[in-house]
Coordinates of C-alpha atoms in Angstrom, one line a residue:
M1 CA 108.3 206.0 67.9
I2 CA 107.9 202.2 68.5
S3 CA 109.2 201.3 71.9
V4 CA 111.2 198.3 73.1
F5 CA 108.2 197.7 75.3
E6 CA 106.0 197.4 72.1
L7 CA 108.4 195.5 69.9
F8 CA 109.5 192.9 72.5
K9 CA 106.3 191.7 74.2
I10 CA 105.9 188.5 76.3
G11 CA 103.0 186.4 75.3
I12 CA 102.0 182.8 74.5
G13 CA 102.3 180.8 71.3
P14 CA 101.8 179.9 68.6
S15 CA 101.3 183.2 66.9
S16 CA 101.6 186.8 67.7
S17 CA 99.2 187.9 64.9
H18 CA 96.7 185.0 65.3
T19 CA 97.0 184.4 69.0
V20 CA 98.4 187.3 70.9
G21 CA 96.7 190.0 68.9
P22 CA 93.2 188.4 68.9
M23 CA 93.4 187.8 72.6
K24 CA 94.3 191.5 73.2
A25 CA 91.5 192.6 70.8
A26 CA 88.9 190.5 72.6
R27 CA 90.0 191.8 75.9
A28 CA 89.9 195.4 74.6
F29 CA 86.3 194.8 73.4
V30 CA 85.2 193.6 76.8
D31 CA 87.0 196.5 78.5
G32 CA 85.1 198.9 76.2
I33 CA 81.7 197.4 77.1
E34 CA 82.6 197.5 80.8
A35 CA 83.6 201.1 80.5
A36 CA 80.3 202.0 78.8
G37 CA 78.4 200.4 81.7
K38 CA 76.9 197.6 79.4
L39 CA 78.7 194.5 80.7
G40 CA 75.7 193.6 82.9
K41 CA 73.4 193.6 80.0
V42 CA 75.5 191.2 77.7
A43 CA 73.7 187.9 77.0
R44 CA 75.5 186.8 73.9
I45 CA 78.7 187.6 71.9
R46 CA 79.5 186.7 68.4
V47 CA 83.0 186.8 66.9
D48 CA 83.6 186.9 63.2
L49 CA 87.2 186.1 61.9
F50 CA 88.1 187.2 58.5
G51 CA 91.0 186.8 56.0
S52 CA 94.0 184.9 57.2
L53 CA 92.4 184.6 60.8
A54 CA 89.7 182.5 59.1
W55 CA 91.9 180.5 56.8
T56 CA 94.5 179.5 59.4
G57 CA 92.9 180.4 62.8
K58 CA 92.1 176.9 63.7
G59 CA 95.7 175.9 63.4
H60 CA 97.0 179.0 65.2
G61 CA 94.5 178.6 68.1
T62 CA 92.7 182.0 67.2
D63 CA 89.4 180.7 68.5
R64 CA 91.0 179.7 71.9
A65 CA 92.8 183.0 72.1
V66 CA 89.5 185.0 71.5
I67 CA 87.7 183.0 74.3
L68 CA 90.6 183.8 76.7
G69 CA 90.5 187.5 75.8
L70 CA 86.7 187.7 76.3
A71 CA 87.3 186.1 79.7
G72 CA 89.5 189.0 80.7
E73 CA 92.9 187.3 80.1
I74 CA 95.9 189.0 78.5
P75 CA 98.8 187.2 76.8
E76 CA 101.6 188.4 79.2
T77 CA 100.0 187.0 82.3
V78 CA 97.6 184.3 81.4
D79 CA 98.1 181.2 83.5
P80 CA 98.0 177.9 81.5
E81 CA 95.9 176.2 84.1
D82 CA 93.4 179.0 84.2
A83 CA 93.3 179.0 80.4
T84 CA 92.5 175.3 80.3
A85 CA 89.7 175.7 82.8
I86 CA 88.2 178.6 80.8
L87 CA 88.4 176.7 77.5
N88 CA 87.0 173.5 79.1
A89 CA 83.9 175.4 80.5
V90 CA 83.2 176.6 76.9
A91 CA 83.8 173.1 75.4
T92 CA 81.7 171.1 78.0
E93 CA 79.2 173.6 79.5
E94 CA 79.0 176.2 76.8
R95 CA 79.6 178.8 79.5
L96 CA 81.9 181.9 79.4
R97 CA 82.5 184.3 82.3
V98 CA 83.0 187.5 80.3
G99 CA 85.6 189.9 81.8
G100 CA 85.8 187.3 84.6
V101 CA 82.6 188.6 86.1
R102 CA 79.5 187.9 84.0
N103 CA 78.4 184.4 82.9
I104 CA 76.9 184.0 79.5
H105 CA 76.0 181.1 77.1
F106 CA 78.9 180.8 74.7
A107 CA 79.4 177.9 72.2
D108 CA 82.0 177.1 69.5
S109 CA 79.4 178.3 66.9
H110 CA 79.6 181.9 68.3
I111 CA 83.1 182.1 66.7
V112 CA 82.6 182.2 62.9
F113 CA 85.5 181.5 60.5
D114 CA 84.5 183.6 57.5
G115 CA 87.0 182.9 54.7
V116 CA 84.8 184.6 52.0
T117 CA 84.2 188.2 53.1
Q118 CA 86.9 190.5 51.9
T119 CA 89.1 192.5 54.5
P120 CA 89.5 196.0 53.1
R121 CA 92.0 197.3 55.6
H122 CA 94.1 194.3 56.8
P123 CA 94.0 190.6 56.2
N124 CA 93.9 189.8 59.9
T125 CA 90.5 191.3 60.9
L126 CA 88.1 190.3 63.8
R127 CA 84.6 191.6 64.4
F128 CA 83.0 191.5 67.9
T129 CA 79.2 191.9 68.5
A130 CA 77.6 191.9 71.8
F131 CA 73.8 191.4 72.2
D132 CA 71.4 191.8 75.1
A133 CA 68.7 189.3 76.2
A134 CA 66.3 190.6 73.6
D135 CA 69.0 190.0 71.0
A136 CA 69.5 193.8 70.3
V137 CA 73.0 194.8 69.5
L138 CA 74.8 196.5 72.5
A139 CA 78.2 197.1 70.8
V140 CA 80.1 196.1 67.7
E141 CA 83.8 196.7 67.0
S142 CA 86.2 195.6 64.4
W143 CA 89.9 195.2 65.1
C144 CA 92.9 194.3 63.1
S145 CA 95.8 192.2 64.4
V146 CA 98.6 193.8 62.3
G147 CA 101.5 191.7 63.2
G148 CA 103.8 191.2 66.3
G149 CA 100.9 191.3 68.7
F150 CA 99.9 194.9 67.7
I151 CA 96.2 195.6 67.3
V152 CA 94.4 198.6 65.7
R153 CA 90.8 199.4 65.4
E154 CA 89.8 198.6 61.7
E155 CA 88.9 202.2 61.0
A156 CA 92.3 203.4 62.3
V157 CA 94.5 201.2 60.2
G158 CA 97.2 203.3 58.5
E159 CA 96.6 206.3 60.8
V160 CA 99.4 207.8 62.9
P161 CA 98.4 207.4 66.7
A162 CA 97.5 210.7 68.3
G163 CA 99.0 212.0 71.6
Q164 CA 102.4 210.5 71.2
V165 CA 105.1 211.8 73.6
E166 CA 107.8 213.8 71.9
V167 CA 111.2 212.0 71.9
P168 CA 114.6 213.6 71.5
F169 CA 115.6 211.6 68.5
D170 CA 112.7 211.0 66.2
F171 CA 113.7 208.9 63.2
H172 CA 111.6 207.1 60.5
S173 CA 114.4 205.8 58.2
G174 CA 117.9 204.2 58.4
K175 CA 119.3 207.3 56.8
E176 CA 117.8 209.5 59.6
L177 CA 119.1 207.1 62.2
L178 CA 122.7 207.2 60.9
R179 CA 122.5 211.1 60.6
L180 CA 121.4 211.4 64.2
G181 CA 124.2 209.2 65.3
R182 CA 126.8 211.3 63.5
Q183 CA 125.5 214.6 64.6
N184 CA 125.1 213.6 68.3
K185 CA 128.1 211.2 68.5
L186 CA 125.7 208.5 69.7
S187 CA 125.4 204.8 68.9
I188 CA 122.1 203.4 67.7
A189 CA 121.6 201.8 71.1
D190 CA 122.1 205.2 72.8
I191 CA 119.6 206.9 70.6
V192 CA 116.9 204.3 71.3
L193 CA 117.6 204.5 75.1
A194 CA 117.3 208.2 75.0
N195 CA 113.9 207.9 73.4
E196 CA 112.9 205.3 75.9
L197 CA 113.9 207.5 78.8
A198 CA 111.5 210.2 77.5
L199 CA 108.7 207.8 78.2
R200 CA 109.6 206.2 81.5
P201 CA 112.3 206.0 84.1
K202 CA 115.6 204.2 83.4
A203 CA 114.9 201.6 86.1
E204 CA 111.8 200.6 84.4
V205 CA 113.5 200.3 81.0
Q206 CA 116.2 198.2 82.4
Q207 CA 113.7 195.9 84.3
H208 CA 111.9 195.3 81.0
L209 CA 115.1 194.5 79.1
D210 CA 116.1 192.0 82.0
R211 CA 112.6 190.5 81.9
I212 CA 112.8 190.1 78.1
L213 CA 116.2 188.4 78.4
D214 CA 115.2 186.1 81.2
T215 CA 112.0 185.1 79.3
M216 CA 114.1 184.3 76.2
M217 CA 116.6 182.3 78.1
I218 CA 114.1 180.4 80.2
C219 CA 112.2 179.6 77.0
I220 CA 115.4 178.1 75.3
D221 CA 116.2 176.1 78.5
R222 CA 112.5 174.7 78.6
G223 CA 112.7 173.8 74.9
L224 CA 116.0 172.0 75.4
A225 CA 114.6 169.9 78.2
T226 CA 111.2 168.9 76.9
E227 CA 110.2 166.0 74.6
G228 CA 107.0 164.8 73.0
E229 CA 104.7 165.5 70.2
L230 CA 103.6 169.1 69.2
P231 CA 99.9 169.7 69.3
G232 CA 97.8 170.2 66.1
G233 CA 97.7 166.8 64.3
L234 CA 100.8 166.9 62.2
K235 CA 102.4 164.6 64.6
V236 CA 105.6 166.6 64.7
Q237 CA 108.1 165.4 67.4
R238 CA 110.1 167.9 69.3
R239 CA 113.8 167.6 68.3
A240 CA 115.6 170.1 70.5
R241 CA 116.3 167.7 73.4
G242 CA 117.5 165.0 71.1
L243 CA 119.8 167.4 69.2
R244 CA 121.2 168.7 72.4
R245 CA 122.1 165.1 73.5
T246 CA 123.7 164.4 70.1
L247 CA 125.9 167.5 70.5
E248 CA 126.9 166.5 74.1
I249 CA 127.8 163.0 73.0
A250 CA 130.0 164.4 70.2
R251 CA 131.8 166.7 72.6
A252 CA 132.4 163.8 75.1
S253 CA 133.8 161.5 72.4
N254 CA 136.1 164.1 70.9
T255 CA 134.3 163.9 67.5
R256 CA 133.4 167.6 67.3
Q257 CA 132.9 169.0 63.9
P258 CA 134.0 172.5 62.8
H259 CA 130.4 173.5 62.2
E260 CA 129.3 172.5 65.6
I261 CA 128.6 176.1 66.6
M262 CA 126.0 176.4 63.7
D263 CA 124.4 173.3 65.1
Q264 CA 124.3 174.9 68.6
I265 CA 122.7 178.1 67.2
S266 CA 120.1 176.2 65.3
L267 CA 119.4 174.2 68.4
Y268 CA 118.7 177.4 70.4
A269 CA 116.2 178.7 67.8
I270 CA 114.5 175.3 67.4
A271 CA 114.0 175.0 71.2
V272 CA 112.2 178.4 71.3
N273 CA 110.0 177.7 68.3
E274 CA 109.0 174.2 69.6
E275 CA 107.9 175.9 72.8
N276 CA 106.0 178.5 70.7
A277 CA 104.3 175.8 68.7
A278 CA 103.3 174.1 72.0
G279 CA 101.6 177.3 73.2
G280 CA 104.4 178.1 75.7
R281 CA 105.5 181.5 76.9
V282 CA 107.8 183.3 74.4
V283 CA 108.9 186.8 73.6
T284 CA 107.5 188.2 70.3
A285 CA 110.7 189.2 68.5
P286 CA 109.2 190.8 66.5
T287 CA 106.5 188.0 66.1
N288 CA 105.9 184.6 67.6
G289 CA 106.5 182.8 64.3
A290 CA 109.9 184.3 64.2
A291 CA 110.5 184.2 68.1
G292 CA 113.5 182.0 68.0
V293 CA 115.9 184.0 65.9
V294 CA 116.8 186.9 68.3
P295 CA 117.0 184.7 71.4
A296 CA 119.3 182.2 69.6
V297 CA 121.6 185.0 68.6
V298 CA 121.5 186.6 72.0
R299 CA 122.3 183.2 73.6
Y300 CA 125.2 182.9 71.1
Y301 CA 126.5 186.3 72.1
R302 CA 126.2 185.6 75.8
D303 CA 127.5 182.0 76.0
H304 CA 130.0 181.8 73.0
C305 CA 131.5 185.3 72.3
P306 CA 134.5 186.2 74.5
G307 CA 134.0 189.4 76.4
A308 CA 130.2 189.2 76.4
T309 CA 128.6 191.6 79.0
A310 CA 125.3 192.4 80.4
Q311 CA 125.7 195.9 78.7
G312 CA 126.4 194.2 75.5
I313 CA 123.0 192.4 75.7
N314 CA 121.3 195.7 76.4
T315 CA 123.0 197.2 73.4
F316 CA 121.9 194.2 71.4
L317 CA 118.2 194.5 72.4
L318 CA 118.0 198.3 72.0
T319 CA 119.7 198.2 68.5
A320 CA 117.5 195.4 67.4
T321 CA 114.5 197.6 68.5
A322 CA 115.5 200.4 66.1
V323 CA 115.8 198.0 63.2
G324 CA 112.4 196.3 63.9
A325 CA 110.8 199.7 64.4
L326 CA 111.9 200.7 60.8
F327 CA 110.4 197.6 59.3
K328 CA 107.2 198.1 61.3
M329 CA 106.9 201.8 60.4
N330 CA 107.9 201.5 56.7
A331 CA 106.8 198.1 55.6
S332 CA 105.1 195.2 57.8
I333 CA 106.0 192.5 60.2
S334 CA 102.8 190.6 59.4
G335 CA 103.2 187.2 57.5
A336 CA 99.6 187.7 56.4
E337 CA 100.5 191.0 54.8
V338 CA 104.0 190.5 53.3
G339 CA 104.8 186.8 53.8
C340 CA 107.6 185.3 56.1
Q341 CA 110.1 187.9 55.0
G342 CA 108.2 190.1 57.3
E343 CA 108.7 187.8 60.2
V344 CA 111.8 185.6 60.1
G345 CA 113.3 188.1 57.6
V346 CA 112.9 191.0 60.0
A347 CA 113.9 189.0 63.0
C348 CA 117.2 188.0 61.1
S349 CA 117.7 191.7 60.3
M350 CA 117.2 192.7 63.9
A351 CA 119.5 190.0 65.3
A352 CA 122.2 190.9 62.8
A353 CA 122.1 194.5 63.8
G354 CA 122.0 193.6 67.5
L355 CA 125.0 191.2 67.3
A356 CA 127.0 193.7 65.2
A357 CA 126.3 196.4 67.9
A358 CA 127.1 194.1 70.8
L359 CA 130.4 193.2 69.2
G360 CA 131.5 196.8 68.9
G361 CA 130.4 197.7 65.3
T362 CA 129.9 201.2 64.2
N363 CA 126.5 202.5 63.2
E364 CA 127.3 202.2 59.6
Q365 CA 128.3 198.5 60.1
I366 CA 125.2 197.9 62.2
E367 CA 123.1 199.3 59.4
N368 CA 124.9 197.1 56.9
A369 CA 124.3 194.0 59.0
A370 CA 120.6 194.7 59.2
E371 CA 120.5 195.2 55.4
I372 CA 122.3 192.0 54.6
G373 CA 120.0 190.1 57.0
M374 CA 116.9 191.1 55.2
E375 CA 118.3 191.1 51.6
H376 CA 118.7 187.4 51.7
H377 CA 115.1 186.8 53.0
L378 CA 113.4 188.8 50.3
G379 CA 110.4 186.9 48.7
M380 CA 110.1 184.4 51.5
T381 CA 106.5 183.1 51.6
C382 CA 104.4 182.3 54.6
D383 CA 103.0 178.8 53.9
P384 CA 102.4 177.0 57.2
I385 CA 101.2 173.4 56.7
G386 CA 97.8 172.9 58.4
G387 CA 97.9 176.6 59.5
L388 CA 100.3 175.4 62.3
V389 CA 103.4 177.3 63.2
Q390 CA 105.6 174.2 62.8
I391 CA 106.5 173.2 59.2
P392 CA 108.4 175.1 57.9
C393 CA 108.5 177.8 60.6
I394 CA 110.6 176.0 63.2
E395 CA 113.5 175.3 60.9
R396 CA 113.2 178.7 59.3
N397 CA 114.1 180.3 62.6
A398 CA 117.2 178.2 62.8
F399 CA 118.3 179.2 59.4
G400 CA 117.4 182.9 60.2
A401 CA 119.6 182.8 63.3
V402 CA 122.6 181.4 61.4
K403 CA 122.1 184.0 58.7
A404 CA 122.0 186.8 61.2
I405 CA 125.3 185.8 62.6
T406 CA 126.8 185.5 59.1
A407 CA 125.4 188.9 58.2
A408 CA 126.9 190.6 61.3
S409 CA 130.3 189.0 60.6
L410 CA 130.2 190.1 57.0
A411 CA 129.4 193.7 58.1
L412 CA 132.0 193.8 60.8
H413 CA 134.7 192.8 58.2
G414 CA 133.8 195.8 56.2
N415 CA 133.8 199.5 56.8
G416 CA 130.1 200.2 56.6
T417 CA 130.1 201.2 53.0
H418 CA 127.8 199.1 50.8
H419 CA 125.6 199.5 47.6
V420 CA 122.2 198.6 49.0
S421 CA 121.0 200.7 52.0
L422 CA 118.7 199.4 54.8
D423 CA 116.0 201.8 53.6
Q424 CA 116.2 200.4 50.1
V425 CA 115.8 196.9 51.3
V426 CA 112.9 197.8 53.6
A427 CA 111.2 199.4 50.5
T428 CA 111.9 196.4 48.4
M429 CA 110.5 194.1 51.1
R430 CA 107.3 196.1 51.2
Q431 CA 107.0 196.1 47.4
T432 CA 107.7 192.4 47.3
G433 CA 104.9 191.7 49.9
A434 CA 102.6 193.8 47.9
D435 CA 103.2 191.8 44.7
M436 CA 103.2 188.3 46.4
Q437 CA 100.0 186.3 45.7
S438 CA 97.8 186.1 48.7
K439 CA 97.8 182.4 48.8
Y440 CA 101.5 182.6 49.9
K441 CA 100.7 184.9 52.8
E442 CA 99.7 182.8 55.8
T443 CA 96.6 181.3 54.2
S444 CA 97.7 177.7 53.9
Q445 CA 96.3 177.9 50.4
G446 CA 99.7 177.7 48.6
G447 CA 103.4 176.5 48.7
L448 CA 104.3 173.7 51.2
A449 CA 100.9 173.9 52.8
V450 CA 99.2 172.4 49.7
N451 CA 102.0 170.1 48.5
L452 CA 102.6 168.1 51.7
T453 CA 100.2 165.4 50.9
E454 CA 101.9 164.9 47.4
C455 CA 105.3 164.3 48.8

């Protein structure tokens, strides 16, 4: 089972696989050294980044994330001011306080971007090596950042985690999910909630859902209020605040267009992803690169759908969790593994299902909405310019959000019967990702990433 606590995580931008995951892996490495009683002996640490982490890690801030993780920070609680101080100490003094307790010499050269060595288990691989004062190896670990902020030791990639708690409704496919719903007369949201309650108290689940919602809405509001240039060197200007003003002027002058609601939805998504690109606090949904889709559609439901309720938002998020889990279990949510179809495509599928559920759709209609959402993202490449989660990522979230609402609407106008099942589209997405050339999977070696200078 993949919990709502795992699928919807709070972190910082710009990337769940290249920022959140590496920070968590670095922290896990330090925790392991400390647990083994060796932290006091550490004199030097070397970090090797392989595959996509090497190719686009600079643009995604992977080196900065690793430094923060080694310093004992975690994505959910890292304070931006503390992070700046830690990074400045490394840049100016070549000093790092490992785990927040032991000072060692640490320079930029201690993080190696190795774009040559092959990654046999996953394209997002890190290796940490700790040395003592005599330069003897104290510990070495390899971790994989497998998308959405999930991390796994390299040797455990593909294995089923041991010791999982048994849940009342174990499902691994859309077909099983629908069958469980029919047999038990439960909605998809009810099934997910029942599984969550096998792991923790209801109050804790509700608290997490509320925190996820609050973080999403605060992120939108912050993005709508902030102007300026996004970091990274592309000189991309934030647009959300200006777009918001344009819409407000149109409303005030009675020149509103019929498609205004589409502009509003796009605005919500752009606001989130500009915050993500700036390194702000976002919710991985299911990744940072696709962090704007679900919040934008939740905001659309909350602010623009008559009869929207707090319970409807819970239903939305729990239903979206089920769909995201199916993609995570049976395909991938990593752009480095399957392209952007695994990020914005999955987010669209999740949001479509969540909205259909919140608007009262049957389980069959919800499954149909999820299928439609992914079907029209199949084959989408991950080709960020300069390795930055800006172009085309920000606008792709806007389109993903609009597509999600369209998919939900189409499904709700039907009776749930359709030719292509969610399971079939998940399998197709996985196969398409496997067939996709590696240069189109978050390497900045193909697509828009190499054609910008010729435009």
